[in-house]
mmCIF file of C-alpha atoms in Angstrom:
data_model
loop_
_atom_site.group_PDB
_atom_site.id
_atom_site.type_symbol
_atom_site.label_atom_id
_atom_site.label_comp_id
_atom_site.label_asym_id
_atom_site.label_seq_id
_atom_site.Cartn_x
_atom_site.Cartn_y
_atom_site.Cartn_z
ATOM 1 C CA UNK A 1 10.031 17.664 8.441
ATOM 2 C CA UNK A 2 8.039 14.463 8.534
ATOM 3 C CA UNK A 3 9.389 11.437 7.375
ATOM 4 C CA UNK A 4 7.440 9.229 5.467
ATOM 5 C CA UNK A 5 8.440 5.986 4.070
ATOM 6 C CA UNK A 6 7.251 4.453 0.480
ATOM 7 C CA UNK A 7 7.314 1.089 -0.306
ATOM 8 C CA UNK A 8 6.157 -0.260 -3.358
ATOM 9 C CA UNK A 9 6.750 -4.163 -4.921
ATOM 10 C CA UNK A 10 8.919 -5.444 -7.488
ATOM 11 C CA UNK A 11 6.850 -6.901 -10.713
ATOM 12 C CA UNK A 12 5.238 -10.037 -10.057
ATOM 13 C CA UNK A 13 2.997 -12.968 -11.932
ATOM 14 C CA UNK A 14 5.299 -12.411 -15.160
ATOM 15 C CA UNK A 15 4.508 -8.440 -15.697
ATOM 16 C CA UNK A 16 8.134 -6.886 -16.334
ATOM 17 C CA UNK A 17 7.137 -3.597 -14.476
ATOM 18 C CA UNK A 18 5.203 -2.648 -11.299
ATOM 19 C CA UNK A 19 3.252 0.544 -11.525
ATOM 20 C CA UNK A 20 3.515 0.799 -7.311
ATOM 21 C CA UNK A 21 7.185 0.858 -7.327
ATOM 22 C CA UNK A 22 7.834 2.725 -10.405
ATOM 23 C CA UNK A 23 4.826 5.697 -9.051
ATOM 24 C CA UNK A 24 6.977 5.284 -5.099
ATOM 25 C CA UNK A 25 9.942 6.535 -6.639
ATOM 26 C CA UNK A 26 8.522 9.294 -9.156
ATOM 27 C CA UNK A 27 6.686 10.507 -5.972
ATOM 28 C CA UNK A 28 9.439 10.970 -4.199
ATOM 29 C CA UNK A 29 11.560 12.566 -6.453
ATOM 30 C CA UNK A 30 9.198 15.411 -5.943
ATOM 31 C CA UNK A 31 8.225 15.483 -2.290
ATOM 32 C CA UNK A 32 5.832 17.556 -0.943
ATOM 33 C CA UNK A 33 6.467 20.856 0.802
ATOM 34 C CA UNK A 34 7.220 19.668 4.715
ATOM 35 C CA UNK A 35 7.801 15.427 4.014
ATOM 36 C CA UNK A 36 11.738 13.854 3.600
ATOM 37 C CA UNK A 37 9.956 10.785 1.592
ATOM 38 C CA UNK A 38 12.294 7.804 1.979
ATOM 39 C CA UNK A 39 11.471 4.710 -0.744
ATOM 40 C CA UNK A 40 12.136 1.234 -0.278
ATOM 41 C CA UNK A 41 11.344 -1.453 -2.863
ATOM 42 C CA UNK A 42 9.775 -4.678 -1.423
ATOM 43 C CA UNK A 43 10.152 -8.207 -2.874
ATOM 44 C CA UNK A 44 7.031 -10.552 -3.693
ATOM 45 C CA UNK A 45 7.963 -12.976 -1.305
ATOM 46 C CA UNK A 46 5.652 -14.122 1.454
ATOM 47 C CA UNK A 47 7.417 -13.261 4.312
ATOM 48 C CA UNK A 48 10.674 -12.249 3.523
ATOM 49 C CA UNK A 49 8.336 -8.568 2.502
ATOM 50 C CA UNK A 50 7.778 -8.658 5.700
ATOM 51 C CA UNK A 51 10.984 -8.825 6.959
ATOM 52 C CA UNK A 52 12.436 -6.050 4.202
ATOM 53 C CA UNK A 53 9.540 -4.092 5.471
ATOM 54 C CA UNK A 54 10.597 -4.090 8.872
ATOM 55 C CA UNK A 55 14.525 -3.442 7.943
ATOM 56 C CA UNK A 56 13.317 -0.436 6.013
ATOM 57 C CA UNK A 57 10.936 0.950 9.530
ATOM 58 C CA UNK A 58 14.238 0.473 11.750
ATOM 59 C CA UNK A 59 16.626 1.750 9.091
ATOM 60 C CA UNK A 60 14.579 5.324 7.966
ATOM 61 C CA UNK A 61 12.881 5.707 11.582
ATOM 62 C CA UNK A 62 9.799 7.320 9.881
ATOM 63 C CA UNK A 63 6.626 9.053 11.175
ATOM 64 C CA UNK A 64 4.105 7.707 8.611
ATOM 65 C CA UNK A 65 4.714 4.293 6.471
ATOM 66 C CA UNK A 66 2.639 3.839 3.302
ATOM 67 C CA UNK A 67 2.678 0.522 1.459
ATOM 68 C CA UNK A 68 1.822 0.339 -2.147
ATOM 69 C CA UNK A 69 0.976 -2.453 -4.225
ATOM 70 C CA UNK A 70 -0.222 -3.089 -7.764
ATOM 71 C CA UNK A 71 -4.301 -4.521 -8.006
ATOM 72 C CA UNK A 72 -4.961 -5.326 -11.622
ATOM 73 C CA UNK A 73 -8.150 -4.580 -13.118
ATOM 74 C CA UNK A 74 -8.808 -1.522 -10.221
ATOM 75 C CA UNK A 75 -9.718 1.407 -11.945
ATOM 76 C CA UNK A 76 -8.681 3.877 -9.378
ATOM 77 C CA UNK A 77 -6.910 5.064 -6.429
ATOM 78 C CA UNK A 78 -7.951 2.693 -3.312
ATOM 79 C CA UNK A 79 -7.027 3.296 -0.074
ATOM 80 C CA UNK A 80 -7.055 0.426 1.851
ATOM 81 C CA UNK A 81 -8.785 0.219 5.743
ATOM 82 C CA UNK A 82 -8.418 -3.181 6.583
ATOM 83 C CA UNK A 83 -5.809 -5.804 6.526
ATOM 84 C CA UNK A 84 -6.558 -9.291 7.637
ATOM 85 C CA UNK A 85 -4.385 -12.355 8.951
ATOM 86 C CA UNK A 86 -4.718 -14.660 6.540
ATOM 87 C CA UNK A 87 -2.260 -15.451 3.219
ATOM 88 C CA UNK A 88 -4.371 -17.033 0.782
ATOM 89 C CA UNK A 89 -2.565 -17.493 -2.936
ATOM 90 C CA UNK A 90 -4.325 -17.390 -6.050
ATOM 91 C CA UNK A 91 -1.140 -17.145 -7.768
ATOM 92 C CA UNK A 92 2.560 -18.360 -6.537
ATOM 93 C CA UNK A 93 4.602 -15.530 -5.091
ATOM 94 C CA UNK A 94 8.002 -15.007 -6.820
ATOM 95 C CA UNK A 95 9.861 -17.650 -4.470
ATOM 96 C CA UNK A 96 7.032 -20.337 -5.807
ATOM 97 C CA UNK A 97 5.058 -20.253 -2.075
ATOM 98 C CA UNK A 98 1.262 -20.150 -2.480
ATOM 99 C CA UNK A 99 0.139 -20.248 1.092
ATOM 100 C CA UNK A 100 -3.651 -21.190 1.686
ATOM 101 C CA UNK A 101 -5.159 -20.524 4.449
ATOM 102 C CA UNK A 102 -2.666 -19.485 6.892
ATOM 103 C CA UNK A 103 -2.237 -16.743 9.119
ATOM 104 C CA UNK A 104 0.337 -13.666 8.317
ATOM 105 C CA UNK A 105 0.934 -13.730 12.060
ATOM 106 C CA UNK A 106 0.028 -16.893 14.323
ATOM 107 C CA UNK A 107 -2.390 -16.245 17.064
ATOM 108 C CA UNK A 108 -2.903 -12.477 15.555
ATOM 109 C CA UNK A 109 -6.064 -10.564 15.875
ATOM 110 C CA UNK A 110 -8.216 -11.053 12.821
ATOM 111 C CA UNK A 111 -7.792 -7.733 11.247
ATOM 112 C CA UNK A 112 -6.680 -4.507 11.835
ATOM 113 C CA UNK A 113 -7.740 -1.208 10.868
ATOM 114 C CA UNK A 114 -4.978 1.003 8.713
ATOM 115 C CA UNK A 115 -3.626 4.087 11.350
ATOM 116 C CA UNK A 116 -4.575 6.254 8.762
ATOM 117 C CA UNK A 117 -6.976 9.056 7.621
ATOM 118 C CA UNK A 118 -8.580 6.906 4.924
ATOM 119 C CA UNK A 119 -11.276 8.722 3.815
ATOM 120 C CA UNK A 120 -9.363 12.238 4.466
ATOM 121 C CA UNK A 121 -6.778 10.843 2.049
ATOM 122 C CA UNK A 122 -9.474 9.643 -0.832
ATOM 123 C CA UNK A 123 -10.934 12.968 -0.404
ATOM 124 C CA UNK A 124 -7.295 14.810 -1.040
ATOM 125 C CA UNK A 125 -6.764 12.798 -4.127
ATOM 126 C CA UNK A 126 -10.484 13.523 -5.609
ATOM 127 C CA UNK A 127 -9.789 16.963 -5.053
ATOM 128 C CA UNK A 128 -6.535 17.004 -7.258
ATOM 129 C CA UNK A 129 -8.866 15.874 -10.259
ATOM 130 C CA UNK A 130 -7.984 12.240 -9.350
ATOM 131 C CA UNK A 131 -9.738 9.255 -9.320
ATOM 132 C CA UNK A 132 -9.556 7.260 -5.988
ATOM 133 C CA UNK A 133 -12.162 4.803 -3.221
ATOM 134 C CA UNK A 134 -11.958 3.684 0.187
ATOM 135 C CA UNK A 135 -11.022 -0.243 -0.542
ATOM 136 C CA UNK A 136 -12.358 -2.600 2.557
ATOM 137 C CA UNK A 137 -10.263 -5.422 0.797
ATOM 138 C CA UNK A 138 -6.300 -5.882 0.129
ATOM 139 C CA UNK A 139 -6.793 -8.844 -0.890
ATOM 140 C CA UNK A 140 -5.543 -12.248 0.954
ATOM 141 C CA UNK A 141 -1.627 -12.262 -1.351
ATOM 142 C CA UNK A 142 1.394 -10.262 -0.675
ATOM 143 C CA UNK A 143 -0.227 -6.717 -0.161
ATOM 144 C CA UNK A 144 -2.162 -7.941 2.602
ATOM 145 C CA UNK A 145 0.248 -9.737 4.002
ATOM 146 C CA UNK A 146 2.832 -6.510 4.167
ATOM 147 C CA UNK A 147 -0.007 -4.717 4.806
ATOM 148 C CA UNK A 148 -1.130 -6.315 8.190
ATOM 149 C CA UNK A 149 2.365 -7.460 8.829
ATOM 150 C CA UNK A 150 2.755 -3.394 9.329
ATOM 151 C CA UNK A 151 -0.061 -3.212 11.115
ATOM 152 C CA UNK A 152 0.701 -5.987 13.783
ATOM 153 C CA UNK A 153 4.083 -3.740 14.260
ATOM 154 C CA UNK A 154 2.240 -0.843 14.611
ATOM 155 C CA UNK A 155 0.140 -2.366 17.337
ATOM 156 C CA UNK A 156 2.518 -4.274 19.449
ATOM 157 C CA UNK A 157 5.774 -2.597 19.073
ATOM 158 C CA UNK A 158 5.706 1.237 17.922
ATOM 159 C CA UNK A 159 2.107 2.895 18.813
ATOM 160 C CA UNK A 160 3.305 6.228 17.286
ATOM 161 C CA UNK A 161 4.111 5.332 14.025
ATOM 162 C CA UNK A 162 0.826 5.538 11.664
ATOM 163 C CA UNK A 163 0.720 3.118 8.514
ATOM 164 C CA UNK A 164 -1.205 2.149 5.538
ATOM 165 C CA UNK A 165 -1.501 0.647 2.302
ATOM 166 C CA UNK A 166 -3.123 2.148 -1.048
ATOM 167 C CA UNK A 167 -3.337 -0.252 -4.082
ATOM 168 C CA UNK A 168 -2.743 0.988 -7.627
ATOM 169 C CA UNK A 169 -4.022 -0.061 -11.276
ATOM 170 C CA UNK A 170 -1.674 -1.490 -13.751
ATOM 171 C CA UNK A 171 0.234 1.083 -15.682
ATOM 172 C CA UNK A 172 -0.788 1.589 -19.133
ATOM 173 C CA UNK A 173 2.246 -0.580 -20.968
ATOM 174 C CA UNK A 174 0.985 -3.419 -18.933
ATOM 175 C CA UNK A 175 -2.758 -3.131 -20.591
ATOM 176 C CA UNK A 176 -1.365 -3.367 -24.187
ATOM 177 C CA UNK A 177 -4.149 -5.781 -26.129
ATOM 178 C CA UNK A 178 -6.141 -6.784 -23.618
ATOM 179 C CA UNK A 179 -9.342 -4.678 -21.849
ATOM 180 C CA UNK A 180 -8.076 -3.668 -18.775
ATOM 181 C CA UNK A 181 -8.344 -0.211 -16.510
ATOM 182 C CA UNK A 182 -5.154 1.485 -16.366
ATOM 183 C CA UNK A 183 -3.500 5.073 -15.071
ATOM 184 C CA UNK A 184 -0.521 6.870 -15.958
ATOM 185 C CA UNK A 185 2.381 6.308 -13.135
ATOM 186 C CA UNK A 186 2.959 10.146 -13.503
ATOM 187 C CA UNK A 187 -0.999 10.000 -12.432
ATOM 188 C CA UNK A 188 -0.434 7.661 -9.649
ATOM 189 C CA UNK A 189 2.664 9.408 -8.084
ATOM 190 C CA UNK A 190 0.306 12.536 -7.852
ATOM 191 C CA UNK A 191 -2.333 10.876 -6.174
ATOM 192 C CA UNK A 192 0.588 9.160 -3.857
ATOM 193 C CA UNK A 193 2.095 12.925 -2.730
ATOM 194 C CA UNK A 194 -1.521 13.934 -1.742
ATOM 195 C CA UNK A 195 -1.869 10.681 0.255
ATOM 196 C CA UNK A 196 1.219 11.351 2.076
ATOM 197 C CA UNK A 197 0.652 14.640 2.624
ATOM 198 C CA UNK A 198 -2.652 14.093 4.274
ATOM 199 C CA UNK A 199 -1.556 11.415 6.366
ATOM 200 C CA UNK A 200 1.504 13.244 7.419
ATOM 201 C CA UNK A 201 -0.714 16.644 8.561
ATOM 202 C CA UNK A 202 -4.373 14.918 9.331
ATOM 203 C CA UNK A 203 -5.161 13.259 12.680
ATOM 204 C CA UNK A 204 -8.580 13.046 12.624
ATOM 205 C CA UNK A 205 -10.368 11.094 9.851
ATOM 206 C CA UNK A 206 -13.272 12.627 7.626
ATOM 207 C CA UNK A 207 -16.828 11.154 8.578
ATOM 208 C CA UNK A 208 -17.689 10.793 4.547
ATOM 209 C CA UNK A 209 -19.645 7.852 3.411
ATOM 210 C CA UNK A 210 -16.999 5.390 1.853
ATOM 211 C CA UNK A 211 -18.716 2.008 2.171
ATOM 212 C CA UNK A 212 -18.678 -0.441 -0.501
ATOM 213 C CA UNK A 213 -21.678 -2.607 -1.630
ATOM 214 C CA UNK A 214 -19.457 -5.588 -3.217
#
């Protein structure tokens, strides 16, 4: 069995549901053939994610991490491939810190590349009948920070584990009245088995165009 650990957020910015937490736990209520999926729900804290993040790593011991967070006004299914040190808030986090222009980890590298198959795992989820992108931005709030804050563990203290981060669109309840992409978290948690799958069973990444011209 591989062990692969979800995390998803908690809602944020005065939503009263996140789609990534709510599509981490329907995922794992029906794992894949092969994968113990372990689930751990992360706050919207600068920081203190990071920590819960690294509580969950040395409490489940997994093979393959996959972070999930919520982008609003995505359309689709985006794995992410790079996570860079900086926190930069648009918005306050749910503690009330905006950082600007500060590094996740002082005297980091600039970015990292995610330790996954990224275009191997867009490819899996397009061939379910689902709509999904390679994403070369996670943004500069809490997803990138988590997401590079897993990285940076990756590189410096635990080479074997392989880690990533796939961003979600707002669930439909949260699109009520306003014109706004949305999927199904039914939808999502599909797309979120075939992810882990992939990543769990695929070393080598696909060679696939998957660039982005904005």
């Amino acid at each position: 069995m591989t062990r692969v650990l979800l995390t998803g957020f908690e809602p944020f910015d005065g939503e009263k549901t996140n789609p990534s937490w709510q599509a981490v736990r329907a995922a794992a209520a029906q794992p894949p053939a092969g994968l113990d999926l372990r689930t751990t729900e992360l706050p919207c804290v600068f920081g203190e994610a990071a920590r819960a993040l690294r509580a969950a790593v040395a409490a489940h011991r997994p093979d393959v991490v996959i972070c999930v967070g919520q982008a609003g006004g995505r359309p689709d299914i985006t794995v992410e491939r790079v996570a860079v040190n900086l926190d930069d808030a648009r918005i306050p986090d749910n503690a009330g810190a905006a950082p600007i222009d500060e590094p996740v980890v002082e005297g980091g590298p600039a970015a990292y590349f995610a330790t996954l198959p990224v275009k191997a795992c867009v490819a899996a989820v397009r061939a379910a009948g689902l709509p999904a992108s390679v994403s070369h931005t996670a943004g500069t709030f809490v997803c990138n920070h988590v997401f590079y804050a897993l990285a940076h563990l990756i590189a410096t203290e635990l080479p074997a584990l392989r880690g990533g981060f796939v961003h979600v669109p707002y669930a439909p309840e949260q699109v009520t009245g306003r014109a706004q992409p949305s999927l199904p978290v039914d939808t999502v948690a599909r797309a979120l088995r075939e992810i882990a799958a992939t990543a769990a069973t695929t070393r080598e990444d696909l060679r696939l165009p998957g660039g982005a011209t904005h």
